[in-house]
Amino acid sequence: SWMPTEGFFGDFSVPECNLCPAGYYGNRSGRTNSSCDGACKRGHFCPKGTAEPLPCAHGFYMPVIGAASAESCIPCSPGTSQSTAGAVHPCDACPPGTFADQLNATSCTDCPAGRFCPNAGTVQPLDCAAGQYQNLTGQAACMECPAGEFQPERGQTSCDLCAAGGYCDEDTKDCDGGFTPCLAGSYNEKTGSSSPDACQQCPPGTFSPSSGANRSGTCKSCRSGTFAAGSRNAECEPCKAGSYQNATGAAGCIRCGLGSFCPVGASLELPAACEPGTYGNMTD
């Protein structure tokens, strides 16, 4: 408080002290003017009648003198924090791997697993992309799924072992971290494969019409009258006119003999129906 020594303030024979105004403080006796001991210090605030400046709370700061109330203290903005009361400087940016998503944070929070906080001053964590994961908290980046594993979802803490019937290589991150099935005419019985070479081709004489086959039993033998030359066949071809195949699982067809004919897809030689006194010299 303070008390005037002269002027138009009443009867000085009965002294009356006045409260220091808001924004000022007085911690000594004998003050004679309204500025008391001076303007409130930086990092503090001084309501009316303050003897000692009051520090701004954790999560706030005050860079100038003369703050009159707690409402004058400036809150930390999202992405920053202040753990010390009475701060005079702007709040500290959250370091990479942490975030603060609200005003007047007193500390930063570690990024949760499955997410990352890449820069200083992060306000909201970001999800790990498909094809990536993060199993730790407080991280600034995510990790790529290793070869043989995949992750089609965002914000995950682990990758899945690549299933049988396909493979997962480094290029899967370009197709959302997914699984590449073996092509029709091939199969893969193993899990955790990382290369298209893991897909085994169905042998000649067999076929497999569906992609993503996970066992050798999906390679079926061609029926009689058809064939499959080479390997990795999605379907069998019918024997051409003039040829036949009476066995299953054949890689080629047999030329029709003279005196017989063989239509497309023939499974046996048919006798030529020649008129008496004629013969057939064509096979189809």
Short mmCIF file of C-alpha atoms in Angstrom, two decimals:
data_model
loop_
_atom_site.label_atom_id
_atom_site.label_comp_id
_atom_site.label_asym_id
_atom_site.label_seq_id
_atom_site.Cartn_x
_atom_site.Cartn_y
_atom_site.Cartn_z
CA SER A 1 0.00 0.00 0.00
CA TRP A 2 0.97 3.64 -0.13
CA MET A 3 0.00 6.93 1.50
CA PRO A 4 0.31 10.45 0.06
CA THR A 5 2.23 13.07 2.06
CA GLU A 6 0.56 16.08 0.51
CA GLY A 7 -2.16 17.13 -1.83
CA PHE A 8 -5.92 16.84 -1.82
CA PHE A 9 -6.28 13.38 -0.26
CA GLY A 10 -7.98 14.29 2.97
CA ASP A 11 -6.95 14.81 6.57
CA PHE A 12 -3.26 13.88 6.98
CA SER A 13 -3.62 13.99 10.72
CA VAL A 14 -5.39 10.62 10.33
CA PRO A 15 -3.25 8.84 7.69
CA GLU A 16 -4.99 6.39 5.36
CA CYS A 17 -3.09 3.91 3.19
CA ASN A 18 -4.21 3.14 -0.35
CA LEU A 19 -3.90 -0.22 -2.09
CA CYS A 20 -1.30 -0.44 -4.84
CA PRO A 21 -3.18 -0.40 -8.16
CA ALA A 22 -3.48 -3.49 -10.34
CA GLY A 23 -0.28 -4.04 -12.33
CA TYR A 24 1.92 -2.73 -9.50
CA TYR A 25 3.23 -4.14 -6.25
CA GLY A 26 4.57 -2.83 -2.96
CA ASN A 27 6.57 -4.98 -0.57
CA ARG A 28 8.08 -2.17 1.57
CA SER A 29 6.55 0.29 3.96
CA GLY A 30 6.60 4.02 3.57
CA ARG A 31 5.58 4.18 -0.09
CA THR A 32 4.21 7.61 -0.99
CA ASN A 33 3.06 7.27 -4.59
CA SER A 34 0.70 5.02 -6.54
CA SER A 35 3.50 3.22 -8.42
CA CYS A 36 4.45 1.60 -5.08
CA ASP A 37 7.62 -0.45 -5.65
CA GLY A 38 7.10 -0.51 -9.38
CA ALA A 39 5.33 -2.30 -12.18
CA CYS A 40 4.70 -6.01 -11.82
CA LYS A 41 7.69 -8.07 -12.94
CA ARG A 42 7.77 -10.08 -16.14
CA GLY A 43 6.45 -13.60 -15.74
CA HIS A 44 4.15 -12.41 -12.95
CA PHE A 45 0.86 -10.61 -12.39
CA CYS A 46 -0.25 -8.18 -9.68
CA PRO A 47 -3.90 -7.69 -8.77
CA LYS A 48 -4.85 -4.59 -6.79
CA GLY A 49 -3.13 -4.53 -3.41
CA THR A 50 -0.31 -6.94 -4.30
CA ALA A 51 2.67 -7.04 -1.95
CA GLU A 52 4.67 -9.66 -3.87
CA PRO A 53 4.16 -10.37 -7.60
CA LEU A 54 2.38 -13.66 -8.26
CA PRO A 55 3.98 -15.98 -10.83
CA CYS A 56 2.06 -16.96 -13.94
CA ALA A 57 1.07 -20.62 -13.65
CA HIS A 58 2.71 -23.54 -15.40
CA GLY A 59 1.63 -23.55 -19.05
CA PHE A 60 1.60 -19.73 -19.24
CA TYR A 61 4.13 -16.91 -19.68
CA MET A 62 4.27 -13.13 -19.47
CA PRO A 63 6.97 -11.34 -21.52
CA VAL A 64 6.22 -7.75 -20.35
CA ILE A 65 5.90 -5.89 -17.06
CA GLY A 66 2.68 -4.60 -15.54
CA ALA A 67 0.35 -7.60 -15.84
CA ALA A 68 -2.72 -6.90 -13.71
CA SER A 69 -4.33 -10.36 -13.37
CA ALA A 70 -3.89 -14.08 -14.02
CA GLU A 71 -5.94 -13.60 -17.19
CA SER A 72 -3.13 -11.38 -18.48
CA CYS A 73 -0.75 -14.38 -18.58
CA ILE A 74 -0.42 -15.82 -22.08
CA PRO A 75 -1.24 -19.53 -22.48
CA CYS A 76 1.11 -21.84 -24.33
CA SER A 77 -0.18 -22.51 -27.84
CA PRO A 78 -0.79 -26.10 -29.03
CA GLY A 79 2.48 -27.78 -29.91
CA THR A 80 4.31 -26.03 -27.04
CA SER A 81 4.54 -26.39 -23.27
CA GLN A 82 5.89 -24.62 -20.16
CA SER A 83 6.75 -26.61 -17.04
CA THR A 84 7.99 -23.64 -14.98
CA ALA A 85 5.86 -21.05 -13.17
CA GLY A 86 6.73 -17.41 -13.71
CA ALA A 87 8.04 -17.88 -17.25
CA VAL A 88 8.98 -14.77 -19.19
CA HIS A 89 9.80 -16.34 -22.56
CA PRO A 90 7.45 -18.01 -25.07
CA CYS A 91 6.75 -21.67 -24.36
CA ASP A 92 9.06 -24.41 -25.61
CA ALA A 93 8.17 -26.29 -28.79
CA CYS A 94 7.49 -29.96 -28.19
CA PRO A 95 10.51 -31.96 -29.43
CA PRO A 96 10.09 -34.49 -32.27
CA GLY A 97 8.38 -37.63 -31.02
CA THR A 98 6.05 -35.65 -28.73
CA PHE A 99 2.98 -33.45 -29.13
CA ALA A 100 0.64 -31.07 -27.28
CA ASP A 101 -2.90 -30.80 -28.63
CA GLN A 102 -4.29 -28.15 -26.29
CA LEU A 103 -3.62 -24.69 -24.87
CA ASN A 104 -1.51 -24.09 -21.74
CA ALA A 105 0.17 -27.50 -21.74
CA THR A 106 2.59 -28.00 -18.88
CA SER A 107 4.38 -30.86 -20.67
CA CYS A 108 4.39 -32.63 -24.03
CA THR A 109 2.98 -36.13 -24.52
CA ASP A 110 4.86 -38.99 -26.16
CA CYS A 111 3.51 -39.97 -29.57
CA PRO A 112 1.55 -43.23 -29.14
CA ALA A 113 2.58 -46.49 -30.80
CA GLY A 114 1.35 -46.76 -34.38
CA ARG A 115 1.77 -43.00 -34.85
CA PHE A 116 4.62 -40.51 -35.20
CA CYS A 117 5.41 -36.85 -34.49
CA PRO A 118 7.98 -35.80 -37.09
CA ASN A 119 8.71 -32.17 -36.24
CA ALA A 120 9.24 -29.88 -33.30
CA GLY A 121 5.94 -28.28 -32.31
CA THR A 122 3.68 -31.16 -33.37
CA VAL A 123 0.05 -30.54 -32.42
CA GLN A 124 -1.47 -33.89 -33.46
CA PRO A 125 0.30 -37.24 -34.01
CA LEU A 126 0.20 -38.71 -37.53
CA ASP A 127 -0.77 -42.28 -38.36
CA CYS A 128 1.90 -44.56 -39.78
CA ALA A 129 1.10 -45.15 -43.46
CA ALA A 130 0.01 -48.50 -44.87
CA GLY A 131 3.12 -50.63 -45.34
CA GLN A 132 4.67 -49.14 -42.20
CA TYR A 133 4.48 -49.67 -38.43
CA GLN A 134 5.75 -48.29 -35.13
CA ASN A 135 5.71 -50.44 -31.99
CA LEU A 136 7.28 -47.81 -29.70
CA THR A 137 5.96 -44.59 -28.18
CA GLY A 138 7.66 -41.22 -28.51
CA GLN A 139 8.91 -41.72 -32.05
CA ALA A 140 9.49 -39.19 -34.84
CA ALA A 141 9.15 -41.69 -37.72
CA CYS A 142 7.63 -45.05 -38.64
CA MET A 143 9.43 -48.12 -39.97
CA GLU A 144 8.85 -49.95 -43.24
CA CYS A 145 7.45 -53.47 -43.04
CA PRO A 146 10.30 -55.90 -43.71
CA ALA A 147 10.26 -58.09 -46.80
CA GLY A 148 7.92 -61.02 -46.29
CA GLU A 149 5.51 -58.96 -44.19
CA PHE A 150 2.77 -56.48 -45.06
CA GLN A 151 0.35 -54.03 -43.46
CA PRO A 152 -2.62 -52.72 -45.46
CA GLU A 153 -3.95 -50.50 -42.64
CA ARG A 154 -2.79 -47.14 -41.28
CA GLY A 155 -1.68 -46.49 -37.70
CA GLN A 156 -0.50 -50.00 -36.88
CA THR A 157 2.04 -51.27 -34.36
CA SER A 158 3.18 -54.34 -36.30
CA CYS A 159 3.14 -55.95 -39.74
CA ASP A 160 1.52 -59.25 -40.71
CA LEU A 161 3.43 -62.24 -41.99
CA CYS A 162 2.79 -62.64 -45.70
CA ALA A 163 0.33 -65.51 -46.18
CA ALA A 164 0.85 -68.52 -48.38
CA GLY A 165 -0.39 -68.05 -51.93
CA GLY A 166 1.63 -64.91 -52.63
CA TYR A 167 4.50 -62.69 -51.52
CA CYS A 168 5.31 -59.28 -50.04
CA ASP A 169 8.35 -57.39 -51.29
CA GLU A 170 9.60 -53.81 -50.97
CA ASP A 171 7.28 -52.67 -53.76
CA THR A 172 4.20 -53.49 -51.70
CA LYS A 173 4.47 -50.07 -50.05
CA ASP A 174 3.53 -48.58 -53.42
CA CYS A 175 0.29 -50.58 -53.35
CA ASP A 176 -0.71 -49.67 -49.81
CA GLY A 177 1.54 -52.16 -48.07
CA GLY A 178 -0.44 -55.11 -49.38
CA PHE A 179 -0.07 -58.70 -50.47
CA THR A 180 0.68 -59.75 -54.07
CA PRO A 181 -1.00 -63.07 -54.97
CA CYS A 182 0.71 -65.63 -57.17
CA LEU A 183 -0.54 -65.50 -60.75
CA ALA A 184 -2.95 -68.08 -62.10
CA GLY A 185 -1.00 -71.18 -63.08
CA SER A 186 1.27 -70.94 -60.05
CA TYR A 187 1.15 -71.45 -56.27
CA ASN A 188 3.12 -70.84 -53.06
CA GLU A 189 2.77 -73.10 -50.03
CA LYS A 190 5.06 -71.03 -47.76
CA THR A 191 4.33 -68.03 -45.55
CA GLY A 192 6.60 -64.99 -45.24
CA SER A 193 7.73 -64.97 -48.88
CA SER A 194 9.34 -61.79 -50.19
CA SER A 195 9.81 -62.46 -53.92
CA PRO A 196 7.70 -63.50 -56.92
CA ASP A 197 10.21 -66.31 -57.34
CA ALA A 198 8.49 -67.97 -54.39
CA CYS A 199 5.52 -68.76 -56.62
CA GLN A 200 5.99 -72.25 -58.10
CA GLN A 201 4.74 -72.86 -61.63
CA CYS A 202 2.25 -75.60 -62.37
CA PRO A 203 4.10 -78.24 -64.48
CA PRO A 204 3.26 -79.07 -68.12
CA GLY A 205 0.01 -80.97 -68.48
CA THR A 206 -1.60 -79.16 -65.55
CA PHE A 207 -3.40 -75.86 -64.96
CA SER A 208 -4.65 -73.64 -62.16
CA PRO A 209 -7.25 -71.01 -63.10
CA SER A 210 -7.19 -68.88 -59.91
CA SER A 211 -4.59 -66.46 -58.57
CA GLY A 212 -3.35 -66.73 -54.99
CA ALA A 213 -3.17 -70.54 -54.90
CA ASN A 214 -1.48 -71.80 -51.74
CA ARG A 215 -0.95 -75.51 -52.46
CA SER A 216 0.34 -77.69 -55.26
CA GLY A 217 -2.98 -79.56 -55.36
CA THR A 218 -4.54 -76.58 -57.09
CA CYS A 219 -2.63 -77.60 -60.24
CA LYS A 220 -5.13 -79.92 -61.94
CA SER A 221 -4.37 -82.34 -64.78
CA CYS A 222 -5.73 -81.47 -68.19
CA ARG A 223 -8.62 -83.76 -69.17
CA SER A 224 -8.41 -85.98 -72.22
CA GLY A 225 -8.79 -84.06 -75.47
CA THR A 226 -6.84 -81.10 -74.06
CA PHE A 227 -3.23 -80.25 -73.27
CA ALA A 228 -1.05 -77.68 -71.51
CA ALA A 229 2.39 -77.10 -73.00
CA GLY A 230 5.07 -75.40 -70.94
CA SER A 231 4.41 -74.33 -67.34
CA ARG A 232 2.26 -71.82 -65.38
CA ASN A 233 -0.86 -72.51 -67.40
CA ALA A 234 -4.11 -70.94 -66.28
CA GLU A 235 -6.12 -73.29 -68.51
CA CYS A 236 -5.73 -76.20 -70.92
CA GLU A 237 -6.13 -75.90 -74.69
CA PRO A 238 -8.27 -78.30 -76.74
CA CYS A 239 -6.43 -80.48 -79.24
CA LYS A 240 -6.61 -78.97 -82.69
CA ALA A 241 -8.56 -80.62 -85.49
CA GLY A 242 -6.49 -83.51 -86.86
CA SER A 243 -5.09 -84.46 -83.46
CA TYR A 244 -6.31 -86.14 -80.30
CA GLN A 245 -5.29 -86.99 -76.77
CA ASN A 246 -6.76 -89.93 -74.91
CA ALA A 247 -4.72 -89.42 -71.72
CA THR A 248 -5.12 -86.86 -68.95
CA GLY A 249 -2.35 -84.49 -67.90
CA ALA A 250 -0.86 -84.28 -71.39
CA ALA A 251 1.57 -81.61 -72.55
CA GLY A 252 0.68 -82.13 -76.26
CA CYS A 253 -1.63 -83.96 -78.65
CA ILE A 254 -1.18 -86.94 -81.06
CA ARG A 255 -1.63 -86.61 -84.78
CA CYS A 256 -4.68 -88.46 -86.06
CA GLY A 257 -3.80 -91.54 -88.19
CA LEU A 258 -4.71 -92.01 -91.84
CA GLY A 259 -8.20 -93.38 -92.33
CA SER A 260 -9.38 -91.64 -89.16
CA PHE A 261 -10.54 -88.16 -88.34
CA CYS A 262 -10.25 -86.06 -85.21
CA PRO A 263 -12.40 -82.94 -84.59
CA VAL A 264 -11.31 -80.14 -82.25
CA GLY A 265 -10.87 -81.45 -78.70
CA ALA A 266 -10.90 -85.13 -79.76
CA SER A 267 -10.00 -87.64 -77.07
CA LEU A 268 -9.72 -90.57 -79.54
CA GLU A 269 -9.46 -91.32 -83.26
CA LEU A 270 -12.74 -91.73 -85.06
CA PRO A 271 -13.01 -94.03 -88.12
CA ALA A 272 -13.52 -92.18 -91.36
CA ALA A 273 -16.99 -92.90 -92.81
CA CYS A 274 -15.87 -93.42 -96.41
CA GLU A 275 -18.20 -94.73 -99.15
CA PRO A 276 -17.47 -98.22 -100.52
CA GLY A 277 -14.52 -98.03 -102.91
CA THR A 278 -13.08 -94.83 -101.34
CA TYR A 279 -10.60 -94.00 -98.62
CA GLY A 280 -9.74 -91.04 -96.49
CA ASN A 281 -6.27 -89.45 -96.76
CA MET A 282 -7.05 -86.54 -94.37
CA THR A 283 -7.00 -86.72 -90.62
CA ASP A 284 -9.45 -83.87 -89.80
#
